[in-house]
Amino acid sequence: MLGESPNGNLLKINKINFYDFSGQIFNDQDYRKLTIETSASKTRDAVFLNGEPLGVLHFKKDKDALRQLGLLKTGQLTPAPAIIQSNFSVICAQIDPYTVEYPQKWTKEFQAFGTQSVNSEQQEMIESSAKILHHIKERPTFLFSIESNKKLGVMGLAVDNQKAETVTKWLTAQKVEWEQVPTEDVIRETKKGLAVFHLVSSSIPPKTLENMTNKFGAIIESDGDYQQRVNSFATRPQFLKPPSQSAQSPPQQSAQFHSNQDIQNVAPIAIKGKPIPMNYPLMMHGEPNPLPVNTCIDAMRGYGRTHTTRAYQPYKQYGFKEGDIALATGIDKQVAFRVGKQYQITPDMIADPVYQQQWADMEKHSPKALPELFTGKGQVWGLHLEPLGDYVEGFIVPFPEPQNRAVPKQEVQPQSVTIDDLRNWYNAADKLGKSENYKKRIVEVAYGFKAGEQLSAEALTVMNKDTSELEAVSRLTQIAQRIGMVWGKSDENGTQIEGKIYDLAFNTQQRDLTILQKNGEVILNLQSGKVWTNKVTPQILQTFEDANSQIDKILEKNKSKELEIHG
């Protein structure tokens, strides 16, 4: 039953059926007097600080030692000088990953010892070690939006890398546009056991953002705070794997996740070699683009691009061979393709108008792009490829239905563009330093679109051009910062790199980046995250992609040497 005091406080009275009023029903309208009796509680030995209780003594050996010193007397307060420190332990252990073995048969504690009971001392040790065990086992999730993120219009999300798959599904379910940052671009975070995602800020619903900050804490906005947070984690052994789950059936989440698409495979596909970058705009040289897409990666997705051209042997550079299944990567997507034949493109072929047209039909560039990009190059290689589908969570998923290539009325189908695309276009134009009148025109197009007007082919072409240009700048910025981490010299003004072809200087705090050719010509100039000068071409971007590949080789070589040293 419940008793209510005149002050409105409630008192819960249990086990009334065991005593003298068993079975009696009470329904008072007025207050009556009750007598409350409490039994004597267990006596505990306590420590007081400045006259206030600090805590109780637990271990018998501690009490015995204090009694021997005359500091613990029953019923008396005995002053004693003491140095007090919070009980916090840190363990730094280096484990050879090749010595870690898991048992074939797992045995639970109660099976081994015949009891599930835990004595009080053991329970105290378990509870006191919970914090450090949590830090060892799991990395907390946190949000960050430092200067380098803001200039790209993204918010960072760092999670335990063992939760990455779950996080991607949740983000997609929330309709948040995201990209997982490649591990080679976040080497330090990866060593700490973190996976890093970039979330497009404009795509995060306000309610979702509120829920995330409530759960994960305030967004980290200072680069110094971010570095301190990452450094606070212990390095996680990279080769430590969980016990084998071979008895379980293959995961079915992908099939549920892509309910509107058919999964081509019932088991994850074996991908060979390194991903081949395909994040370049189609080069039309003023000619009309017959496709409703504007990048190389999208031209592979159902629009007939079956060839790529490189300045190195593709088989050797990317580590695959004819018949393998490999990946082509863009900013926010991956395409699986079957590797075809590679062949050397000679200077005569580059100058041949017939081959130029054949090359354009396979690449979807203008024929003029071939001689412009590759005349005078030491070696030029072509690679045939067969696009198979989007690569999502280890599965090959059929490409979306291609849009109608014919645009008879200079319009596109309204469902091919969303209002979010127009918002992203405005953000891209702003970051590219476009004029206020230019951005005002985008706003007018967006208002018309919301009113039911169809987007013209000219507007779609310009939108694709701007977004592709920003993607190229963003990718170049990422690579430049990574190059700076490996080869740059840093001081209070930022980081500088002197290369054979290009010189770089950037300041992450101020969101400044300058890339110059050796003759002093500025190729790219970012000031406070805004583009002031942009002369980036696919050829320049490819040069930086090659430098990025060199970094991969250096890191892999260093890792091999480290393993030899510790082996």
Coordinates of C-alpha atoms in Angstrom, one line a residue:
M1 CA 0.0 0.0 0.0
L2 CA 1.0 3.7 -0.3
G3 CA 1.0 6.2 2.6
E4 CA 0.8 9.9 1.9
S5 CA 2.1 12.6 4.3
P6 CA 0.5 16.0 4.7
N7 CA 3.4 17.4 2.6
G8 CA 2.5 15.1 -0.3
N9 CA 5.4 12.6 0.2
L10 CA 4.6 9.0 -0.6
L11 CA 5.7 6.0 1.5
K12 CA 5.6 2.5 0.0
I13 CA 4.7 -0.2 2.5
N14 CA 5.5 -3.7 1.5
K15 CA 4.7 -7.3 2.7
I16 CA 1.5 -6.2 4.5
N17 CA 0.0 -9.7 4.1
F18 CA 2.6 -11.2 6.4
Y19 CA 1.5 -9.3 9.5
D20 CA -1.5 -8.4 11.7
F21 CA -3.5 -6.4 9.1
S22 CA -3.3 -9.1 6.4
G23 CA -6.3 -8.9 4.1
Q24 CA -7.6 -5.6 5.5
I25 CA -8.6 -2.9 3.0
F26 CA -7.7 0.8 3.7
N27 CA -9.3 3.8 2.0
D28 CA -8.6 6.8 4.3
Q29 CA -10.1 10.2 3.7
D30 CA -8.2 11.8 6.6
Y31 CA -4.7 11.5 8.0
R32 CA -4.1 9.0 10.8
K33 CA -0.9 8.6 12.9
L34 CA 1.6 5.8 12.1
T35 CA 4.6 4.8 14.1
I36 CA 7.7 4.0 12.1
E37 CA 10.3 1.8 13.6
T38 CA 13.8 1.1 12.0
S39 CA 16.2 -1.6 13.0
A40 CA 19.8 -0.8 13.8
S41 CA 21.9 -0.8 10.7
K42 CA 25.2 -2.6 10.3
T43 CA 28.1 -0.7 11.8
R44 CA 30.7 0.3 9.2
D45 CA 34.2 1.7 9.6
A46 CA 34.3 5.1 7.7
V47 CA 36.8 7.8 6.8
F48 CA 35.9 11.4 7.2
L49 CA 37.4 14.4 5.5
N50 CA 36.9 17.9 7.1
G51 CA 34.1 16.3 9.2
E52 CA 32.2 14.9 6.2
P53 CA 32.0 11.2 5.3
L54 CA 34.5 10.4 2.5
G55 CA 33.9 6.6 2.2
V56 CA 34.0 3.3 4.0
L57 CA 36.9 0.9 4.6
H58 CA 36.4 -2.3 2.8
F59 CA 39.4 -4.7 3.0
K60 CA 40.0 -6.5 6.2
K61 CA 43.8 -6.2 5.9
D62 CA 43.4 -2.4 5.7
K63 CA 41.4 -2.3 8.9
D64 CA 43.8 -4.6 10.7
A65 CA 46.7 -2.4 9.8
L66 CA 45.0 0.7 11.0
R67 CA 44.1 -0.9 14.3
Q68 CA 47.7 -1.9 14.8
L69 CA 48.6 1.7 14.3
G70 CA 46.0 2.8 16.8
L71 CA 44.1 4.8 14.1
L72 CA 40.9 2.7 14.0
K73 CA 38.9 2.6 17.3
T74 CA 35.3 1.5 17.6
G75 CA 32.9 4.4 18.1
Q76 CA 35.7 7.1 18.0
L77 CA 37.0 9.6 15.4
T78 CA 40.8 9.4 15.3
P79 CA 42.6 12.2 13.3
A80 CA 45.5 11.0 11.1
P81 CA 47.6 12.8 8.4
A82 CA 47.2 11.2 5.0
I83 CA 47.9 11.8 1.3
I84 CA 44.8 11.1 -0.8
Q85 CA 44.9 10.1 -4.4
S86 CA 42.1 8.9 -6.7
N87 CA 42.6 5.2 -7.5
F88 CA 43.3 5.2 -11.2
S89 CA 45.6 2.7 -12.9
V90 CA 47.0 2.7 -16.4
I91 CA 48.5 -0.3 -18.1
C92 CA 50.8 0.0 -21.1
A93 CA 51.3 -3.4 -22.6
Q94 CA 52.9 -4.3 -25.9
I95 CA 51.5 -7.6 -27.2
D96 CA 53.0 -9.6 -30.1
P97 CA 49.9 -10.1 -32.2
Y98 CA 51.2 -13.4 -33.6
T99 CA 51.2 -14.9 -30.1
V100 CA 47.5 -14.2 -29.5
E101 CA 45.5 -17.5 -29.6
Y102 CA 41.8 -18.2 -28.9
P103 CA 40.7 -21.5 -27.5
Q104 CA 38.8 -23.9 -29.7
K105 CA 36.2 -24.4 -27.0
W106 CA 35.0 -21.5 -24.8
T107 CA 34.2 -22.3 -21.2
K108 CA 32.2 -20.0 -19.0
E109 CA 33.4 -19.2 -15.4
F110 CA 30.6 -21.0 -13.6
Q111 CA 31.2 -24.1 -15.8
A112 CA 34.9 -24.2 -14.6
F113 CA 34.3 -23.4 -10.9
G114 CA 30.8 -24.7 -10.4
T115 CA 29.4 -21.5 -9.0
Q116 CA 28.2 -18.1 -10.3
S117 CA 28.6 -16.4 -6.9
V118 CA 31.1 -13.5 -6.6
N119 CA 32.4 -12.6 -3.2
S120 CA 32.4 -9.0 -2.1
E121 CA 36.1 -8.5 -2.6
Q122 CA 36.0 -9.8 -6.2
Q123 CA 32.9 -7.7 -6.9
E124 CA 34.8 -4.6 -5.7
M125 CA 37.7 -5.4 -8.0
I126 CA 35.3 -5.9 -10.9
E127 CA 33.5 -2.6 -10.3
S128 CA 36.7 -0.6 -9.8
S129 CA 38.3 -2.0 -13.0
A130 CA 35.2 -1.3 -15.1
K131 CA 36.4 2.1 -16.4
I132 CA 39.8 0.9 -17.6
L133 CA 38.3 -2.2 -19.1
H134 CA 35.9 -0.1 -21.0
H135 CA 38.8 2.1 -22.4
I136 CA 40.7 -1.0 -23.4
K137 CA 37.8 -2.8 -25.1
E138 CA 35.8 0.0 -26.7
R139 CA 36.4 3.5 -28.1
P140 CA 33.7 6.1 -27.4
T141 CA 31.9 7.8 -30.2
F142 CA 32.4 11.6 -30.7
L143 CA 31.6 14.3 -33.2
F144 CA 34.0 16.9 -34.4
S145 CA 33.8 19.9 -36.8
I146 CA 37.3 21.4 -37.0
E147 CA 38.3 24.0 -39.6
S148 CA 39.4 21.4 -42.2
N149 CA 35.9 19.8 -42.0
K150 CA 34.0 23.1 -42.1
K151 CA 35.7 24.2 -45.3
L152 CA 34.5 21.0 -47.0
G153 CA 31.0 21.3 -45.5
V154 CA 31.2 18.1 -43.5
M155 CA 31.1 17.0 -39.9
G156 CA 33.4 14.4 -38.5
L157 CA 32.2 11.3 -36.7
A158 CA 34.7 9.0 -34.9
V159 CA 33.6 5.6 -33.8
D160 CA 35.0 2.3 -32.6
N161 CA 36.2 0.6 -35.8
Q162 CA 34.4 -2.6 -34.7
K163 CA 31.1 -0.6 -34.9
A164 CA 31.7 0.9 -38.4
E165 CA 29.3 -1.4 -40.2
T166 CA 26.5 -0.7 -37.7
V167 CA 27.1 3.0 -37.9
T168 CA 26.9 3.1 -41.7
K169 CA 23.5 1.4 -41.6
W170 CA 22.2 3.8 -39.0
L171 CA 23.4 6.9 -40.9
T172 CA 21.8 5.7 -44.1
A173 CA 18.6 4.9 -42.3
Q174 CA 18.6 8.5 -41.0
K175 CA 19.1 9.7 -44.6
V176 CA 22.5 11.3 -43.7
E177 CA 25.0 11.5 -46.6
W178 CA 28.3 10.0 -45.4
E179 CA 31.7 8.8 -46.5
Q180 CA 34.1 6.7 -44.5
V181 CA 37.5 8.3 -44.6
P182 CA 40.1 5.8 -46.0
T183 CA 42.3 4.4 -43.3
E184 CA 45.4 5.7 -45.1
D185 CA 44.1 9.3 -44.6
V186 CA 43.6 8.8 -40.8
I187 CA 46.5 6.7 -39.9
R188 CA 46.8 7.9 -36.3
E189 CA 43.1 7.5 -35.7
T190 CA 43.2 4.0 -37.2
K191 CA 46.0 3.0 -34.8
K192 CA 43.8 4.1 -31.9
G193 CA 41.0 1.8 -33.1
L194 CA 38.8 4.5 -34.6
A195 CA 36.9 4.7 -37.8
V196 CA 36.3 8.2 -39.1
F197 CA 33.3 9.3 -41.2
H198 CA 32.6 12.5 -43.0
L199 CA 28.9 13.5 -42.8
V200 CA 27.6 16.1 -45.2
S201 CA 26.4 18.8 -42.7
S202 CA 23.5 20.0 -44.8
S203 CA 22.1 16.4 -45.0
I204 CA 21.8 15.9 -41.2
P205 CA 18.2 16.4 -40.0
P206 CA 18.1 18.8 -37.0
K207 CA 16.4 16.1 -34.8
T208 CA 19.1 13.6 -35.8
L209 CA 21.9 16.0 -34.9
E210 CA 20.2 16.8 -31.6
N211 CA 20.0 13.1 -30.8
M212 CA 23.6 12.6 -31.7
T213 CA 24.9 15.4 -29.5
N214 CA 22.7 14.2 -26.6
K215 CA 24.2 10.8 -26.9
F216 CA 27.8 11.5 -27.9
G217 CA 28.4 14.9 -26.3
A218 CA 29.1 18.3 -27.7
I219 CA 30.8 18.7 -31.1
I220 CA 34.6 19.2 -30.8
E221 CA 35.4 22.4 -32.8
S222 CA 39.0 23.0 -31.9
D223 CA 41.8 21.2 -33.7
G224 CA 43.8 21.1 -30.5
D225 CA 40.9 19.5 -28.6
Y226 CA 40.4 17.0 -31.4
Q227 CA 44.1 16.0 -31.3
Q228 CA 44.0 15.7 -27.5
R229 CA 40.9 13.5 -27.7
V230 CA 42.5 11.1 -30.2
N231 CA 45.8 11.0 -28.3
S232 CA 43.9 10.1 -25.1
F233 CA 43.2 6.6 -26.5
A234 CA 45.6 3.7 -26.2
T235 CA 46.9 2.2 -29.4
R236 CA 44.8 -0.8 -30.3
P237 CA 46.7 -3.9 -31.7
Q238 CA 45.7 -4.0 -35.4
F239 CA 46.0 -7.7 -35.8
L240 CA 43.9 -8.7 -32.9
K241 CA 40.8 -10.5 -34.2
P242 CA 37.6 -11.7 -32.4
P243 CA 37.0 -15.4 -32.1
S244 CA 35.9 -17.1 -35.3
Q245 CA 32.2 -17.0 -36.1
S246 CA 32.4 -19.6 -38.8
A247 CA 29.5 -21.5 -37.3
Q248 CA 27.2 -18.5 -38.0
S249 CA 25.4 -18.1 -41.3
P250 CA 26.5 -15.3 -43.7
P251 CA 25.1 -11.9 -42.6
Q252 CA 21.8 -10.9 -44.3
Q253 CA 21.9 -7.2 -43.4
S254 CA 22.9 -6.1 -46.9
A255 CA 19.9 -7.8 -48.5
Q256 CA 17.6 -6.0 -46.0
F257 CA 19.5 -2.8 -46.3
H258 CA 19.1 -2.7 -50.1
S259 CA 15.6 -3.9 -50.3
N260 CA 14.9 -1.9 -53.5
Q261 CA 17.8 -3.6 -55.3
D262 CA 18.8 -7.1 -56.2
I263 CA 22.0 -8.4 -54.7
Q264 CA 24.0 -10.2 -57.3
N265 CA 26.0 -12.3 -54.9
V266 CA 25.2 -14.5 -51.9
A267 CA 28.8 -14.1 -50.5
P268 CA 31.2 -11.2 -50.3
I269 CA 33.3 -10.7 -53.5
A270 CA 37.1 -11.1 -53.4
I271 CA 38.5 -7.8 -54.4
K272 CA 42.0 -7.8 -55.8
G273 CA 44.6 -5.0 -55.8
K274 CA 44.3 -1.4 -54.7
P275 CA 41.3 0.8 -55.7
I276 CA 41.8 2.8 -58.9
P277 CA 40.8 6.5 -58.5
M278 CA 38.1 7.6 -60.9
N279 CA 37.2 10.9 -59.3
Y280 CA 37.7 13.1 -62.4
P281 CA 35.3 15.2 -64.4
L282 CA 34.5 14.3 -68.0
M283 CA 36.5 16.6 -70.3
M284 CA 34.3 17.8 -73.1
H285 CA 36.3 20.8 -74.4
G286 CA 33.2 22.8 -75.1
E287 CA 31.4 20.0 -76.9
P288 CA 27.9 19.0 -75.7
N289 CA 27.9 16.1 -73.2
P290 CA 25.5 13.5 -74.4
L291 CA 25.4 11.9 -71.0
P292 CA 23.3 13.1 -68.0
V293 CA 26.4 12.5 -65.7
N294 CA 29.6 14.5 -65.5
T295 CA 32.3 12.4 -63.8
C296 CA 34.3 9.3 -64.8
I297 CA 33.0 7.2 -61.9
D298 CA 29.4 8.0 -62.8
A299 CA 30.0 7.3 -66.5
M300 CA 31.0 3.7 -65.5
R301 CA 27.6 3.3 -63.8
G302 CA 25.5 2.3 -66.8
Y303 CA 26.7 4.9 -69.3
G304 CA 29.3 2.9 -71.2
R305 CA 32.7 3.9 -69.8
T306 CA 34.8 0.8 -70.3
H307 CA 38.4 2.1 -70.4
T308 CA 40.9 4.2 -68.4
T309 CA 44.2 5.7 -69.3
R310 CA 47.2 5.9 -67.0
A311 CA 50.8 7.0 -67.0
Y312 CA 52.0 3.7 -65.4
Q313 CA 51.3 0.0 -66.1
P314 CA 47.9 -0.5 -64.4
Y315 CA 48.6 -4.1 -63.5
K316 CA 51.8 -3.2 -61.7
Q317 CA 50.6 0.1 -60.2
Y318 CA 47.4 -1.3 -58.7
G319 CA 48.3 -5.0 -58.1
F320 CA 45.7 -6.7 -60.2
K321 CA 45.6 -8.8 -63.4
E322 CA 43.2 -9.6 -66.2
G323 CA 40.1 -11.4 -65.0
D324 CA 40.4 -10.0 -61.4
I325 CA 37.6 -8.0 -59.8
A326 CA 38.8 -4.6 -58.6
L327 CA 37.3 -1.3 -57.5
A328 CA 37.1 2.2 -59.0
T329 CA 36.5 4.9 -56.4
G330 CA 34.9 8.3 -56.3
I331 CA 34.1 10.7 -53.5
D332 CA 31.0 8.9 -52.3
K333 CA 30.8 5.7 -54.2
Q334 CA 32.7 2.6 -55.3
V335 CA 32.2 0.6 -58.5
A336 CA 33.3 -3.0 -58.9
F337 CA 34.7 -3.9 -62.4
R338 CA 36.3 -6.9 -64.1
V339 CA 39.9 -6.1 -65.1
G340 CA 40.5 -6.4 -68.9
K341 CA 43.7 -6.2 -71.0
Q342 CA 46.2 -3.5 -70.6
Y343 CA 48.2 -2.2 -73.5
Q344 CA 50.6 0.6 -74.3
I345 CA 49.3 3.6 -76.2
T346 CA 52.0 4.8 -78.6
P347 CA 52.6 8.5 -79.6
D348 CA 51.3 7.6 -83.1
M349 CA 48.1 6.3 -81.6
I350 CA 47.7 9.5 -79.5
A351 CA 48.1 11.6 -82.7
D352 CA 45.8 9.4 -84.8
P353 CA 42.3 11.0 -85.1
V354 CA 40.7 7.5 -85.7
Y355 CA 42.1 6.2 -82.4
Q356 CA 41.2 9.4 -80.7
Q357 CA 37.6 8.8 -81.5
Q358 CA 37.7 5.1 -80.5
W359 CA 39.3 6.2 -77.2
A360 CA 36.6 8.9 -76.7
D361 CA 33.9 6.3 -77.3
M362 CA 35.3 4.1 -74.5
E363 CA 36.3 6.9 -72.1
K364 CA 33.3 9.3 -72.7
H365 CA 35.8 12.2 -72.9
S366 CA 36.1 14.5 -75.9
P367 CA 38.6 13.1 -78.4
K368 CA 40.6 16.3 -77.9
A369 CA 41.4 15.2 -74.3
L370 CA 43.7 12.4 -75.3
P371 CA 46.5 14.5 -77.1
E372 CA 46.1 17.3 -74.5
L373 CA 46.7 15.0 -71.5
F374 CA 49.2 12.5 -72.8
T375 CA 51.3 14.0 -75.6
G376 CA 54.9 13.9 -74.6
K377 CA 54.4 11.5 -71.7
G378 CA 57.1 8.9 -71.3
Q379 CA 54.6 6.0 -71.1
V380 CA 50.9 5.9 -71.6
W381 CA 48.9 2.8 -70.9
G382 CA 45.3 1.9 -71.6
L383 CA 43.2 -0.6 -69.6
H384 CA 40.0 -2.2 -70.7
L385 CA 37.4 -2.7 -67.9
E386 CA 33.9 -4.2 -67.5
P387 CA 31.8 -2.4 -64.8
L388 CA 29.8 -4.9 -62.8
G389 CA 27.9 -2.8 -60.3
D390 CA 28.1 -0.6 -57.2
Y391 CA 30.2 -2.1 -54.4
V392 CA 28.3 -1.8 -51.1
E393 CA 29.2 -3.6 -47.9
G394 CA 31.1 -6.4 -49.6
F395 CA 28.4 -7.0 -52.3
I396 CA 28.0 -6.0 -55.9
V397 CA 24.7 -4.2 -56.3
P398 CA 23.2 -3.5 -59.8
F399 CA 23.5 0.1 -61.0
P400 CA 20.4 2.3 -60.7
E401 CA 18.3 2.5 -63.8
P402 CA 20.2 4.9 -66.2
Q403 CA 18.5 8.3 -66.9
N404 CA 17.2 8.9 -70.4
R405 CA 20.2 10.0 -72.5
A406 CA 18.1 11.9 -75.0
V407 CA 17.2 15.3 -73.8
P408 CA 14.8 16.5 -76.6
K409 CA 13.4 19.6 -74.8
Q410 CA 16.6 20.6 -73.0
E411 CA 15.0 19.3 -69.8
V412 CA 15.6 16.4 -67.5
Q413 CA 13.1 14.2 -65.7
P414 CA 12.2 16.0 -62.5
Q415 CA 12.9 12.9 -60.4
S416 CA 16.6 12.9 -61.5
V417 CA 17.3 16.0 -59.3
T418 CA 16.2 16.7 -55.7
I419 CA 16.1 19.9 -53.7
D420 CA 19.1 18.5 -51.7
D421 CA 21.1 18.4 -55.0
L422 CA 20.4 22.1 -55.4
R423 CA 21.4 22.9 -51.8
N424 CA 24.6 21.0 -52.4
W425 CA 25.1 23.0 -55.6
Y426 CA 24.7 26.3 -53.7
N427 CA 27.2 25.1 -51.1
A428 CA 29.7 24.0 -53.8
A429 CA 29.4 27.4 -55.5
D430 CA 30.0 29.2 -52.3
K431 CA 33.1 27.2 -51.5
L432 CA 34.3 27.7 -55.0
G433 CA 34.2 31.5 -54.5
K434 CA 31.4 32.1 -57.0
S435 CA 30.0 35.6 -57.1
E436 CA 26.8 36.6 -55.2
N437 CA 24.9 37.0 -58.5
Y438 CA 25.9 33.5 -59.4
K439 CA 24.7 32.1 -56.2
K440 CA 21.5 34.2 -56.4
R441 CA 20.8 32.6 -59.7
I442 CA 21.0 29.2 -58.1
V443 CA 18.5 30.3 -55.5
E444 CA 16.1 31.4 -58.2
V445 CA 16.5 28.0 -59.9
A446 CA 15.8 26.3 -56.6
Y447 CA 12.6 28.4 -56.1
G448 CA 11.4 27.5 -59.6
F449 CA 12.2 23.8 -58.9
K450 CA 10.2 23.8 -55.7
A451 CA 7.3 25.4 -57.6
G452 CA 7.3 22.5 -60.0
E453 CA 9.5 23.8 -62.8
Q454 CA 11.8 21.3 -64.5
L455 CA 15.5 21.8 -64.4
S456 CA 17.0 22.7 -67.8
A457 CA 19.8 20.7 -69.3
E458 CA 22.0 23.8 -69.1
A459 CA 21.5 24.2 -65.4
L460 CA 22.1 20.5 -64.8
T461 CA 25.4 20.7 -66.7
V462 CA 26.6 23.7 -64.7
M463 CA 25.5 22.0 -61.4
N464 CA 27.4 18.9 -62.3
K465 CA 30.4 20.9 -63.3
D466 CA 30.5 22.9 -60.0
T467 CA 30.0 19.8 -57.8
S468 CA 32.6 17.8 -59.7
E469 CA 35.0 20.8 -59.4
L470 CA 34.5 20.9 -55.7
E471 CA 35.1 17.2 -55.4
A472 CA 38.4 17.5 -57.3
V473 CA 39.5 20.4 -55.0
S474 CA 38.4 18.5 -51.9
R475 CA 40.3 15.4 -53.0
L476 CA 43.4 17.4 -53.8
T477 CA 43.2 19.1 -50.4
Q478 CA 43.1 15.8 -48.7
I479 CA 46.1 14.5 -50.6
A480 CA 48.1 17.7 -50.1
Q481 CA 47.5 17.5 -46.3
R482 CA 48.6 13.9 -46.3
I483 CA 51.7 14.7 -48.3
G484 CA 52.5 17.4 -45.7
M485 CA 52.2 14.9 -42.9
V486 CA 54.9 12.7 -44.5
W487 CA 57.3 15.1 -46.3
G488 CA 56.4 18.6 -45.1
K489 CA 58.2 21.0 -42.7
S490 CA 56.0 22.7 -40.2
D491 CA 56.4 25.9 -38.2
E492 CA 54.1 28.6 -36.7
N493 CA 53.0 29.7 -40.2
G494 CA 51.9 26.2 -41.3
T495 CA 53.4 23.4 -43.4
Q496 CA 55.5 23.7 -46.5
I497 CA 56.6 21.1 -49.0
E498 CA 59.0 21.6 -51.9
G499 CA 58.5 18.9 -54.6
K500 CA 60.0 18.2 -58.0
I501 CA 57.0 19.6 -59.9
Y502 CA 54.9 21.4 -57.3
D503 CA 55.4 23.4 -54.1
L504 CA 52.7 23.3 -51.4
A505 CA 51.9 25.4 -48.4
F506 CA 48.9 25.0 -46.1
N507 CA 47.7 26.2 -42.7
T508 CA 45.0 23.9 -41.3
Q509 CA 43.9 26.3 -38.6
Q510 CA 43.4 29.1 -41.1
R511 CA 42.0 26.8 -43.8
D512 CA 44.6 28.1 -46.3
L513 CA 46.2 26.0 -49.1
T514 CA 48.4 27.1 -52.0
I515 CA 49.8 24.8 -54.7
L516 CA 52.3 26.3 -57.1
Q517 CA 54.2 25.0 -60.1
K518 CA 58.0 25.5 -60.0
N519 CA 57.6 28.5 -62.4
G520 CA 55.5 30.2 -59.7
E521 CA 52.1 29.7 -61.4
V522 CA 49.4 29.2 -58.8
I523 CA 47.4 26.0 -59.5
L524 CA 45.1 26.1 -56.4
N525 CA 44.7 28.8 -53.8
L526 CA 42.3 28.4 -50.9
Q527 CA 41.9 31.3 -48.4
S528 CA 39.8 30.6 -45.2
G529 CA 38.3 27.6 -47.0
K530 CA 37.2 29.6 -50.1
V531 CA 38.6 29.0 -53.6
W532 CA 40.4 32.0 -55.0
T533 CA 42.3 30.3 -57.8
N534 CA 41.6 27.0 -59.3
K535 CA 43.5 25.6 -62.3
V536 CA 43.2 21.9 -61.3
T537 CA 43.0 19.6 -64.2
P538 CA 42.5 15.8 -64.2
Q539 CA 46.2 15.4 -65.1
I540 CA 47.3 17.4 -62.1
L541 CA 44.9 15.5 -59.8
Q542 CA 46.4 12.2 -61.2
T543 CA 49.9 13.4 -60.4
F544 CA 48.8 13.9 -56.8
E545 CA 47.0 10.5 -56.7
D546 CA 50.3 9.0 -57.9
A547 CA 52.1 10.7 -55.0
N548 CA 49.5 9.4 -52.6
S549 CA 50.2 5.9 -53.9
Q550 CA 53.9 6.4 -53.2
I551 CA 53.0 7.2 -49.6
D552 CA 51.1 4.0 -49.4
K553 CA 54.2 2.1 -50.6
I554 CA 56.4 3.9 -48.1
L555 CA 54.1 3.2 -45.2
E556 CA 53.7 -0.5 -46.3
K557 CA 57.5 -0.8 -46.5
N558 CA 58.0 0.8 -43.1
K559 CA 55.3 -1.6 -41.6
S560 CA 57.2 -4.6 -43.1
K561 CA 60.5 -3.4 -41.5
E562 CA 58.7 -2.9 -38.2
L563 CA 57.4 -6.4 -38.3
E564 CA 60.9 -7.7 -39.1
I565 CA 62.3 -5.8 -36.1
H566 CA 59.7 -7.2 -33.7
G567 CA 59.5 -10.6 -35.3

